[in-house]
XYZ file of C-alpha atoms in Angstrom:
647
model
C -140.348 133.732 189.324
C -141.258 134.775 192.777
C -139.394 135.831 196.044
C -137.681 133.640 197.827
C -136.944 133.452 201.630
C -132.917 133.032 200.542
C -130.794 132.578 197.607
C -130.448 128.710 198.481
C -134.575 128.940 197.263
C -133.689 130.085 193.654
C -133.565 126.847 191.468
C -131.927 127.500 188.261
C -134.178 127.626 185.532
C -131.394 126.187 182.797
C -127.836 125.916 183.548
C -126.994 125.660 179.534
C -126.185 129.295 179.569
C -123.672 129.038 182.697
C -122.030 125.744 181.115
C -121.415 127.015 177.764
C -120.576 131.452 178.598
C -120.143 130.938 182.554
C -116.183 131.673 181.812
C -117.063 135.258 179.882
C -120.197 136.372 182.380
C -118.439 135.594 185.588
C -114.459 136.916 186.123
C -112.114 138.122 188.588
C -112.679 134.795 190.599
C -116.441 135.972 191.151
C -115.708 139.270 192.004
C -117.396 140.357 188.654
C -120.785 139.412 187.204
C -121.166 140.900 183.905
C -123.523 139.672 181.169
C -122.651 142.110 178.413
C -120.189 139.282 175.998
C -124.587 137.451 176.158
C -125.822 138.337 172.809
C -128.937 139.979 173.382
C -131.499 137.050 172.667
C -129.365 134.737 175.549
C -129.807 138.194 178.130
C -134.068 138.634 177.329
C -133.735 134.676 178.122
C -131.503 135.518 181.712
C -133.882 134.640 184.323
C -133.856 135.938 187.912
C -132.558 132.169 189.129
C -129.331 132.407 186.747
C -127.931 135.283 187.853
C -128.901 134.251 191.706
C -126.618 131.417 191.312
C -123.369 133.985 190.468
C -124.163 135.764 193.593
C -121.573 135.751 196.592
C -120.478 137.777 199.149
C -117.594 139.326 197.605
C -119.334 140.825 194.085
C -117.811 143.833 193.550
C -119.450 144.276 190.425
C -122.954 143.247 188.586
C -123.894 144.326 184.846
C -127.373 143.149 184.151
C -127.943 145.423 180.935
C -130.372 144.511 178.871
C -132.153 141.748 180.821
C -135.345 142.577 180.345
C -137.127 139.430 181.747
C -135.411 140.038 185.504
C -138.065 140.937 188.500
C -138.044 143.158 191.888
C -137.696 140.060 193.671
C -133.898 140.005 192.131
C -132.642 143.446 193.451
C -134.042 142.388 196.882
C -131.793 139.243 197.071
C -128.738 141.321 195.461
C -128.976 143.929 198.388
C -128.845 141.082 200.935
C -126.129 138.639 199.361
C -123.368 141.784 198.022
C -123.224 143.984 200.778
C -119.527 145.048 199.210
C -121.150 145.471 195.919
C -119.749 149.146 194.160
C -120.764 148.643 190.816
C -124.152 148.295 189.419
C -125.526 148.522 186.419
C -129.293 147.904 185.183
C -129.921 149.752 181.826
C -132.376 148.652 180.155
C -134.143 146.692 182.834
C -136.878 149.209 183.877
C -139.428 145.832 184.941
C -137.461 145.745 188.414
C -139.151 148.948 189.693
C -138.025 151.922 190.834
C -138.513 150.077 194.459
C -136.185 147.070 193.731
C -133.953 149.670 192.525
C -134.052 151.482 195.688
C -133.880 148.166 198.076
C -130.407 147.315 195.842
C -129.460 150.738 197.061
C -130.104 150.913 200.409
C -128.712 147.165 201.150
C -125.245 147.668 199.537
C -123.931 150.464 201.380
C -120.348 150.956 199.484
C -122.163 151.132 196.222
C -120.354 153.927 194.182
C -121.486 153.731 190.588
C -125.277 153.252 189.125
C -126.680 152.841 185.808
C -130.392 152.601 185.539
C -130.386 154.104 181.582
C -133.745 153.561 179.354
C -135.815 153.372 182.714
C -138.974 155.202 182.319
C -140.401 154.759 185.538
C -137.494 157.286 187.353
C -138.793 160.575 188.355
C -137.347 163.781 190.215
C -138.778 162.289 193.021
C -137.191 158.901 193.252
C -133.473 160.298 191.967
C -134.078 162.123 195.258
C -134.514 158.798 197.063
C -131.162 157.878 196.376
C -129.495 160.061 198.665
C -130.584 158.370 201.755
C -130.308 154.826 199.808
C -126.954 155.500 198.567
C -125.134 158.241 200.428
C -121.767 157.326 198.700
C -122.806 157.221 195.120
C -120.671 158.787 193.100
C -121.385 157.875 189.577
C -124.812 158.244 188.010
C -126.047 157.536 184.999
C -129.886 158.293 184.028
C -129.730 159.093 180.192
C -132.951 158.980 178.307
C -135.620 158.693 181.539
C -137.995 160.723 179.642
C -139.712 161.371 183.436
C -136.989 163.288 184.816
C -138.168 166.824 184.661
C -135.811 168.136 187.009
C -132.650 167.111 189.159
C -132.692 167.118 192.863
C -129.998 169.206 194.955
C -129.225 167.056 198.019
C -128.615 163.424 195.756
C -125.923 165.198 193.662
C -123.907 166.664 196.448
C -121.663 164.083 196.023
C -121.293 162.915 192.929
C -118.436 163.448 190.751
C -120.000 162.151 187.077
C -123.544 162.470 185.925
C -125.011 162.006 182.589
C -128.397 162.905 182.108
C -128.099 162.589 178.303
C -131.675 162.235 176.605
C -133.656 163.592 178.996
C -135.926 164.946 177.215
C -138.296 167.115 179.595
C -135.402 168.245 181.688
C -135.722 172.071 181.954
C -133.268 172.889 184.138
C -130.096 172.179 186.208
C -129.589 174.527 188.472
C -129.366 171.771 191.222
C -126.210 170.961 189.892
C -124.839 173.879 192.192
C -124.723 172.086 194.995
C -122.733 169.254 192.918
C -119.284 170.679 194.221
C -117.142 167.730 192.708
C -118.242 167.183 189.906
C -115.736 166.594 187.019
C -117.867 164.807 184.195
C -121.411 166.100 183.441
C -123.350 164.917 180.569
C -126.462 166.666 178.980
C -126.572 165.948 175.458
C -129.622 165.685 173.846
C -131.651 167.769 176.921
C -133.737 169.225 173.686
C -136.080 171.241 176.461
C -133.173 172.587 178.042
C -133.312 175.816 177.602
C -130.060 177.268 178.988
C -127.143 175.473 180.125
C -125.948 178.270 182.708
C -129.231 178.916 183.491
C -128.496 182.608 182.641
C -131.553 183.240 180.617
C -131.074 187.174 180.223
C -127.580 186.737 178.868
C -128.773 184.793 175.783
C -127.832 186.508 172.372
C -125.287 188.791 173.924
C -122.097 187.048 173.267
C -120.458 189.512 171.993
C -119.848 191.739 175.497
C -116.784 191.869 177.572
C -115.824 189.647 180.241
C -116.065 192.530 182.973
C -120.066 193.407 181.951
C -120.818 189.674 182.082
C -119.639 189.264 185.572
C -121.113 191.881 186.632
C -124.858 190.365 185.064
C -124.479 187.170 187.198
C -127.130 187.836 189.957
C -128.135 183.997 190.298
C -127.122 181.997 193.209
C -126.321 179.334 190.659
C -123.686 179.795 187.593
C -120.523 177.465 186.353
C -118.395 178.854 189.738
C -119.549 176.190 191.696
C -118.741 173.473 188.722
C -114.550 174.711 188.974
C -113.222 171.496 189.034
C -115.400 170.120 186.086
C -112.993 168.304 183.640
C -115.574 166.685 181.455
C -118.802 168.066 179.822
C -121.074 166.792 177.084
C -123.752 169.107 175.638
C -124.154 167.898 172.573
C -127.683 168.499 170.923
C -128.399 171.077 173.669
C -130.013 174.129 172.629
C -129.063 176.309 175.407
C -125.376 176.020 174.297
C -124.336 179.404 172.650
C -121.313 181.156 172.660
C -122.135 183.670 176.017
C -122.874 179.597 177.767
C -119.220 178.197 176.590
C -117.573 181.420 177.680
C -118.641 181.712 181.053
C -118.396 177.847 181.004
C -114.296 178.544 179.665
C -114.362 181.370 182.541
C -115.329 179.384 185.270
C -114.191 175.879 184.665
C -110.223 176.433 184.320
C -110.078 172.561 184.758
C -112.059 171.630 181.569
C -110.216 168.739 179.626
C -112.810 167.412 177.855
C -115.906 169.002 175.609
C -118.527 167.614 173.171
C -121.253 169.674 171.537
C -122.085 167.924 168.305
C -124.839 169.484 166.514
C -125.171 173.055 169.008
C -126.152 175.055 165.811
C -126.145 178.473 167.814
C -122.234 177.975 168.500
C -120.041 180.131 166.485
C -116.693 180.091 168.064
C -114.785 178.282 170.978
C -113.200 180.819 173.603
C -109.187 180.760 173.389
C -109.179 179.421 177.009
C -110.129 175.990 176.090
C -106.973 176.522 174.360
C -105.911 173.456 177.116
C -108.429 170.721 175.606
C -107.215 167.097 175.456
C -110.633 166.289 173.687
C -112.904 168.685 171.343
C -115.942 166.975 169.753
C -117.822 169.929 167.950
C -118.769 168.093 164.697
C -122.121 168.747 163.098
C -121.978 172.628 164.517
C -122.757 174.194 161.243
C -122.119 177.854 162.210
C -118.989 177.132 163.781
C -116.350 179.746 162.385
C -113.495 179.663 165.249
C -111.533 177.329 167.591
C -108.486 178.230 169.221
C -104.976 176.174 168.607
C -104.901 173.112 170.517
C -102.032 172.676 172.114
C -102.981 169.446 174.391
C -105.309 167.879 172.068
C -105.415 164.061 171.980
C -108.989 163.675 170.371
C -110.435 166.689 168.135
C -113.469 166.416 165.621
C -114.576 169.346 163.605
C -116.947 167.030 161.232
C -119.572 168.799 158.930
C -118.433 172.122 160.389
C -118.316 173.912 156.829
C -117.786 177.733 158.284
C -115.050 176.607 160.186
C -112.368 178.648 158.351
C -109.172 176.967 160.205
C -108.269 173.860 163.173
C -104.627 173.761 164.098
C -103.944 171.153 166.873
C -100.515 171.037 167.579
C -100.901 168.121 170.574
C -100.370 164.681 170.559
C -103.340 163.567 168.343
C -104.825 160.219 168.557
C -107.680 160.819 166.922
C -108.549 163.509 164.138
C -112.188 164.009 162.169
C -111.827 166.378 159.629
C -114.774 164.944 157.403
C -117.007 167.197 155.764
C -114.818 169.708 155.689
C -111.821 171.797 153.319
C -109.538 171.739 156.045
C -108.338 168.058 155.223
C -105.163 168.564 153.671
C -104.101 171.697 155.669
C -104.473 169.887 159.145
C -102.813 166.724 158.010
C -99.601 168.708 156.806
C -99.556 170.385 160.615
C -99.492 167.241 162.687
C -96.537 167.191 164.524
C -96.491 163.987 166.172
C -98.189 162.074 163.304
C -96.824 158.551 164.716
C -98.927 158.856 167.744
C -102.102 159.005 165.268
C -104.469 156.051 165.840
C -107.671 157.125 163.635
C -108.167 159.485 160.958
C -111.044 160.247 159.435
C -111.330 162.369 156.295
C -115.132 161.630 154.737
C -115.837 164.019 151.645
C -112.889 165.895 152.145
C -110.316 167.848 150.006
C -107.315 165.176 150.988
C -105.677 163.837 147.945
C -102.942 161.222 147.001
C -99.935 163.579 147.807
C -101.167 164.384 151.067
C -101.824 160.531 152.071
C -98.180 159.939 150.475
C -96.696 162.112 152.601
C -98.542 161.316 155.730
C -99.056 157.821 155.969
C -95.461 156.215 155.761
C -94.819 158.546 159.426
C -98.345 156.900 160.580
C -96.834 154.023 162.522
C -99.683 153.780 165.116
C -102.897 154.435 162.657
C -105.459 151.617 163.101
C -109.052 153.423 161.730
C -108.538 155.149 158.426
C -112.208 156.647 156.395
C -111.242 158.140 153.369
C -115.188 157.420 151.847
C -116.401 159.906 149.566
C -113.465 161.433 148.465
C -113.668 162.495 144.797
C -109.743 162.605 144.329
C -108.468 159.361 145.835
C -106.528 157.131 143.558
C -104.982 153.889 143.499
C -101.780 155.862 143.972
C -103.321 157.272 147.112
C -105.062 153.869 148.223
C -101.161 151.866 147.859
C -99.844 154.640 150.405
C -102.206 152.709 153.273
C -100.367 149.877 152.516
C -97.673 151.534 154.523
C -99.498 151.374 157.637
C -99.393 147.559 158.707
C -101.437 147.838 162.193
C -104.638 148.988 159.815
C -107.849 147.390 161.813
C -110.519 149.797 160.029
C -110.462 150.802 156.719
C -113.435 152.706 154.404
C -112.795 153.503 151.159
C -116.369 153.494 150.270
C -117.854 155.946 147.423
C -114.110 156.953 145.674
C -114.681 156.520 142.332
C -111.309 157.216 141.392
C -110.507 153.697 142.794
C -110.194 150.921 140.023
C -108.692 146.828 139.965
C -104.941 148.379 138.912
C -103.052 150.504 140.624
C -99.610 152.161 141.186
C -96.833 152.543 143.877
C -93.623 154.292 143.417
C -90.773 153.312 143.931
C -87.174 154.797 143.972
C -86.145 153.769 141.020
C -89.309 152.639 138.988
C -92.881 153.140 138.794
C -94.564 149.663 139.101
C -98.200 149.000 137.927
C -99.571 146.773 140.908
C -102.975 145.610 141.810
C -103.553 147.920 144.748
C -105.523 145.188 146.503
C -102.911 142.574 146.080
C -100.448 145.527 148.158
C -103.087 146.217 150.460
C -103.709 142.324 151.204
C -99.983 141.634 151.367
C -99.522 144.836 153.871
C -102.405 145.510 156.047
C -103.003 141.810 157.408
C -104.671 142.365 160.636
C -107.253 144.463 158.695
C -110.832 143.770 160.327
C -113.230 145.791 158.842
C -113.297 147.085 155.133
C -115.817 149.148 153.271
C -115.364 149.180 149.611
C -119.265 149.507 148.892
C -120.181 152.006 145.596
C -116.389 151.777 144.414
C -117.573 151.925 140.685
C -114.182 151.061 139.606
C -113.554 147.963 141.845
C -114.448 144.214 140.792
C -114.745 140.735 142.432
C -111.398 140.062 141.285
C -109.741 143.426 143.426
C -111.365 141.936 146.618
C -110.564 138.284 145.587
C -106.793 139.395 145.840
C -107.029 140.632 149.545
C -105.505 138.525 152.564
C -106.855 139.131 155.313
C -107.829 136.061 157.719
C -108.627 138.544 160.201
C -111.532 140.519 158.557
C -114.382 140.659 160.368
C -116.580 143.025 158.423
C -116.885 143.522 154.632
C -119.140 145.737 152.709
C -119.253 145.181 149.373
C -122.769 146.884 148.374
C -122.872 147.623 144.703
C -119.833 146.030 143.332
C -120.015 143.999 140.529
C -119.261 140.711 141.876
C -120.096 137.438 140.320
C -120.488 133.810 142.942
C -116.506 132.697 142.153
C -115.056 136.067 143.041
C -118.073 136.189 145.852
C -116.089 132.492 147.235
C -113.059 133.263 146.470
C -113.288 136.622 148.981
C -115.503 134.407 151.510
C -113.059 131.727 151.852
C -110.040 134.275 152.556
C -112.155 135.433 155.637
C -112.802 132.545 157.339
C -114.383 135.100 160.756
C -116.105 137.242 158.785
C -119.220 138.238 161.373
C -120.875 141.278 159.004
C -121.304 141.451 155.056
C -123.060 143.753 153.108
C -123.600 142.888 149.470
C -126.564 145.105 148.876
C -126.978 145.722 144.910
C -124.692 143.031 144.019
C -126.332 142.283 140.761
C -124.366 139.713 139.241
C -124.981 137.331 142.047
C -127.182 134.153 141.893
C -129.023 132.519 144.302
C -125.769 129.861 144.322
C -124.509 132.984 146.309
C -127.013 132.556 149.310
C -125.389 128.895 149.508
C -121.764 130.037 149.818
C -122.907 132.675 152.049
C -124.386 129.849 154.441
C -121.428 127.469 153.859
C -118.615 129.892 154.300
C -119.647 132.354 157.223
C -120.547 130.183 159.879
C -120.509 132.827 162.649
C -122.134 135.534 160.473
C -124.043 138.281 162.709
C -125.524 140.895 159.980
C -126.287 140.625 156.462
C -127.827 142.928 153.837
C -128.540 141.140 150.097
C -131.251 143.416 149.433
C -131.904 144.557 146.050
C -129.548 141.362 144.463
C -131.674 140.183 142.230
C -132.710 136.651 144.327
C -135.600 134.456 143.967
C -135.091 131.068 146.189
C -133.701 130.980 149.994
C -132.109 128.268 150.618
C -134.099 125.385 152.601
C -132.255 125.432 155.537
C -131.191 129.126 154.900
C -131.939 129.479 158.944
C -130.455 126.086 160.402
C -126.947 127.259 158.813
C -127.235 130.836 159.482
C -128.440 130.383 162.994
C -126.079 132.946 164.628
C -127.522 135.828 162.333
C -129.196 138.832 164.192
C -129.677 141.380 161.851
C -130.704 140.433 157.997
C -132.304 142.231 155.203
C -133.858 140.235 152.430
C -135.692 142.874 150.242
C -136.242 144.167 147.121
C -135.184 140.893 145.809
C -137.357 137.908 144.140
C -138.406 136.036 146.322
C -142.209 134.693 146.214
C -142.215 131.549 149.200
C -140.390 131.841 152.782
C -138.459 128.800 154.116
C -139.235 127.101 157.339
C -135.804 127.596 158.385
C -136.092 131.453 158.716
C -138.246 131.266 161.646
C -135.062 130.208 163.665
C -132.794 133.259 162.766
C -132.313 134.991 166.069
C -133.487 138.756 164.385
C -135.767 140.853 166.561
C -138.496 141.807 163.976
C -137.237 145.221 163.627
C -134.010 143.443 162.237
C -135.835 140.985 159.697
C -136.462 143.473 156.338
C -138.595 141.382 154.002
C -140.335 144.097 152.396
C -140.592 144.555 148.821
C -140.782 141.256 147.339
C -143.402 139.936 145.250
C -145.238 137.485 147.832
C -147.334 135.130 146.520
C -150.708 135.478 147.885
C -153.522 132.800 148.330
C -157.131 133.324 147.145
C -159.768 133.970 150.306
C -161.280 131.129 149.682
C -158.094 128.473 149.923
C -157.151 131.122 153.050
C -160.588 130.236 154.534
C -160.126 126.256 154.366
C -157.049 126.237 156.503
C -153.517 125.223 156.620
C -153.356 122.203 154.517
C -155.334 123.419 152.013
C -152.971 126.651 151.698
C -149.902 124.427 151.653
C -151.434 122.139 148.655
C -151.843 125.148 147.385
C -148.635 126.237 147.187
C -147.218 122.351 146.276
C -149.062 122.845 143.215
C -147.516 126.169 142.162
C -143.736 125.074 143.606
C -143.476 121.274 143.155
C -145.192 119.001 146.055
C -142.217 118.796 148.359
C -142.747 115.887 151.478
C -140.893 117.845 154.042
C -142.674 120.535 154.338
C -139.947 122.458 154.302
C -141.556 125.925 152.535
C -143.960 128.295 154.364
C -146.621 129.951 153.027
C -145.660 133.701 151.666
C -146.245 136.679 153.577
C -147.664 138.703 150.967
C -151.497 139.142 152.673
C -152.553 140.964 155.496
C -151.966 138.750 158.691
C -156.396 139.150 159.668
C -156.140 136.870 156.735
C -154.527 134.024 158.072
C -155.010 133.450 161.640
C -153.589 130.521 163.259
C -150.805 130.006 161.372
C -147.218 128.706 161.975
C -145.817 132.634 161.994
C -147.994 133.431 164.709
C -145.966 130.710 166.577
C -142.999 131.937 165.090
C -143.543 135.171 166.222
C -143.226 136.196 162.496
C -147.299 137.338 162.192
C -146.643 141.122 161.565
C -143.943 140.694 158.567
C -145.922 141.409 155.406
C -145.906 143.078 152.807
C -147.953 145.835 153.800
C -146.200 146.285 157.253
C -143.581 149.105 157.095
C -140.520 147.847 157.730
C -137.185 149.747 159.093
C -134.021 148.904 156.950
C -131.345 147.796 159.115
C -128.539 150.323 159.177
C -125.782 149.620 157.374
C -123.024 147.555 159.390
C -120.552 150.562 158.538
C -122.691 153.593 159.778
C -121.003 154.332 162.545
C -117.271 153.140 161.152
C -114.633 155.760 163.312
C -117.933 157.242 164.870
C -117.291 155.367 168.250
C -117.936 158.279 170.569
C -115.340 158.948 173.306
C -115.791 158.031 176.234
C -115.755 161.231 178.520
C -116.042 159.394 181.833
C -111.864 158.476 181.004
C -109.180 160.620 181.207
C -107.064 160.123 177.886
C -104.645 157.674 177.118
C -101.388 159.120 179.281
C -98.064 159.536 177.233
């Protein structure tokens, strides 16, 4: 779309998207534009026009993320329709140009906060173009512009959070000493960044005395100008070492909040972070020290195996002790366990006693991962029964799990099924991950209640299609399901699937044994965005797939045995390929069967994937697996731009 002389000029492309989400993109009486709740196919379609007619005077606030179809011409209209815009955020949406960025900029002068993430184009150069544009900017956000080689002084005079996370051929930051309120910085994953401090000739000498290091600071930059820095992240940043987090301890007194997941030089944490609200350090391997935390709301000491102790004594919300032998000991320290939202304790030493003991006082606890841990029981699992506000729950990998199980009680021990206690007690449950539970059935997960769940993994459970519909019919908003090595399943399974999960988003059957898709697999499965389909059966695709709203990155059809045609059937065209296949199939009128995908796509050149957009799924094409739906369960990353939750 081109420019237009005013916004009056802008003719909507298509309203639908405004009649049917206009009540979840537009809010605080217009004051807020914000097309994040768009799944991602509805913001590639968001067209300069539709977000032209959500303009007014009074915007305060405009999230475009991820609209990768808007133009220069857009920004220019924004910076003369919201002159009291503050808020502005384009990730993702590098095609606007660093220009339109910098018109947005200079025409809304009370413009605090600006996210221009994923944006290749930005260079040292045109961050330093920002100061005149937007002299009161005070939030910036420029992770993973893989141009930025170094940071400009003026620009970041007065800013009090920057993240320049993923910024991969940044070298250096010693313009941050000009930054004299700054309270949040983020740096994680600056891989070139060579030394956080930059004191280069203090590296490897972490071991000398506080007096001998002050004395070695000759720079005119070190952490004295960042005092009232509250928040850092420097996680995956290989100038962090123990000599960077001292000074860094030294000259920060107002630290609150620290992440450095995966610094593998970091051995110990300095007692004065003793004050920490938040401490992320998981993944640092040689990690052998922290200090007791007396303040701490959010700690995670994850995969840090030298760690030989953690004692938080604060008000924890959230503890990650996976990885680790420090499980049981932490748990029996807590001394506020009812303020305890999500625990995590992954291939741990945490056993039924310790979850007996615990749980019953965790009132608050909403995530729970207790995957991969060799010595939970069903005696162990009926304890989480006792914590009724459960939203997350993983009990994936414990093979001491089985259909039966056992809660005490004062005066008898009663053999229960531990999923029938878990069903009755945790019914707001919305995510469960039960995959690999050896010991588990369709029957266990047939006995749960929970109308609320929203994601279930059940990957390599042996579940046959009545326990399969019994479990689908119990979660009527189930939106992710992983059922990857189900075995017993038949293709009836792919029906109930369709029939019963009408707003499913994910879904992994791979390696289930299936040979036919459903015809109109796609028409009933048409909110689906991520599916994998391989290492099953199946030798024709239907029709109906090419309507699945899966980026081709999120369509896996790898590793099934595609029928291919000969050359010469290939070299007659179309029909001839689809007789070909009636005579193998059954002739079938509607045409509702596509030709495999089994042969190279030179092969078959106008076909009805290229219109599809499906031409580069074969069988020969490397495909990514999706990740699994439960990944990232309790990894959700906190958000060090927010103070923590106050008492």
């Amino acid at each position: 779309m081109g420019a237009a002389a005013s916004v009056e000029q802008w003719p909507p492309h298509d309203r639908e998207l405004w009649e049917r989400k206009g009540h979840l993109v537009v809010r605080a009486n217009g004051a807020v534009v914000d097309l994040s709740p768009l799944t991602w196919y509805e913001r590639e379609a968001v067209s300069d026009g539709h977000v032209v007619t959500a303009l007014r005077r009074d915007l305060v606030e405009l999230v475009l993320d991820d609209c990768s179809s808007l133009t220069r011409a857009l920004l220019s209209v924004v910076a003369a329709s919201c002159p009291n815009l503050r808020i502005l955020r384009l990730d993702g949406c590098g095609d606007v140009g660093v220009d339109g960025l910098l018109a947005a900029a200079g025409g809304c002068p009370r413009l605090e906060t600006l996210s221009c993430a994923h944006w290749g184009q930005l260079t040292s150069r045109s961050l330093a173009s920002l100061h005149t544009a937007a002299p009161r900017l005070t939030s910036l956000d420029v992770s993973r512009a893989a141009n930025v080689a170094a940071l400009p002084g003026e620009p970041l005079a007065s800013l009090t959070a920057l993240s320049v996370a993923g910024c991969v051929r940044l070298a250096g930051v010693e313009a941050l000493a000009g930054a004299a309120h700054l309270r949040a910085l983020d740096v994680s994953g600056c891989a070139t960044l060579a030394d956080l401090s930059p004191l280069r000739h203090l590296q490897g000498r972490a071991r000398e005395r506080n007096s001998q290091l002050q004395s070695l600071i000759s720079r005119p930059f070190s952490t004295r100008h960042l005092a009232d820095l509250a928040s850092l992240d420097a996680s995956r940043c290989p100038g962090l070492d123990d000599v960077a987090l001292f000074l860094i301890a030294t000259h920060c007194p107002g630290l609150r909040r620290l992440a450095a997941r995966g610094c593998g030089r970091l051995t110990s944490v300095p007692a004065d972070l003793a004050a920490l609200e938040t401490l992320d350090v998981g993944g640092c391997g040689a990690l052998a020290e922290v200090p007791a935390l007396g303040d701490a709301v959010f700690v995670d000491v994850s995969d840090c195996g030298a760690l030989r102790d953690v004692d938080s004594r604060g008000p924890l919300e959230t503890l990650d002790v996976s990885g680790t032998s420090l499980a049981a000991a932490a748990l029996s320290r807590l001394k506020r366990p009812e303020r305890l939202r999500a625990l995590r304790c992954a291939s741990s030493d945490v056993a039924d006693g310790a979850l007996a003991r615990l749980l019953p006082t965790c009132a608050a606890l909403e995530a729970l991962d207790l995957s991969g841990s060799d010595r939970l029981t069903d005696h162990g699992l009926s304890a989480v029964a006792a914590c009724h506000g459960l939203l997350d729950l993983d009990v994936s990998g414990c093979p001491g799990l089985s259909d039966v199980g056992m809660i005490q009680r004062p005066a008898a021990v009663t053999i229960v099924a531990s999923m029938i206690v878990l069903g009755a007690s945790c019914t707001r449950l919305r995510r469960l991950n039960v995959a690999n539970c050896a010991g588990l059935s369709g029957r266990a997960l047939a006995a749960l209640h929970c109308p609320d769940l929203e994601a279930l993994d059940a990957a390599g459970l042996p579940l046959a299609d009545d326990a399969l519909d019994d479990v689908l019919a119990g979660a009527p908003r189930l939106r992710v399901l992983g059922l990857r090595g189900c075995g017993g399943l038949t293709d009836d399974a792919l029906s109930a699937i369709a029939d019963r999960c009408p707003s499913l988003v994910e879904l992994d059957v791979a390696n289930c044994g299936f040979a036919e898709l459903p015809v109109d697999f796609g028409d009933r499965l048409a909110t689906l965005e991520k599916c994998n389909l391989s290492g099953n059966e199946f030798a024709v695709l239907v029709r109906s797939v090419a309507k699945l709203h899966c980026r081709d990155e999120d369509l896996d059809l790898s590793d099934n045995p595609w029928t291919r045609p000969p050359a010469d059937v290939v070299d007659e065209g179309m029909d001839a390929v689809n007789d070909h296949f009636d005579d193998i199939f059954g002739a079938n009128d509607e045409s509702d069967r596509w030709p495999p995908i089994g042969y190279p796509a030179t092969e078959f050149g106008l076909s009805k994937f290229r219109d599809a957009g499906r031409l580069g799924l074969h069988r020969d094409a490397i495909q990514a697996a999706p990740r699994s739906p439960f990944s990232m369960i309790l990894r959700r990353r906190h958000d060090f731009s927010r103070p923590p939750r106050p008492d």
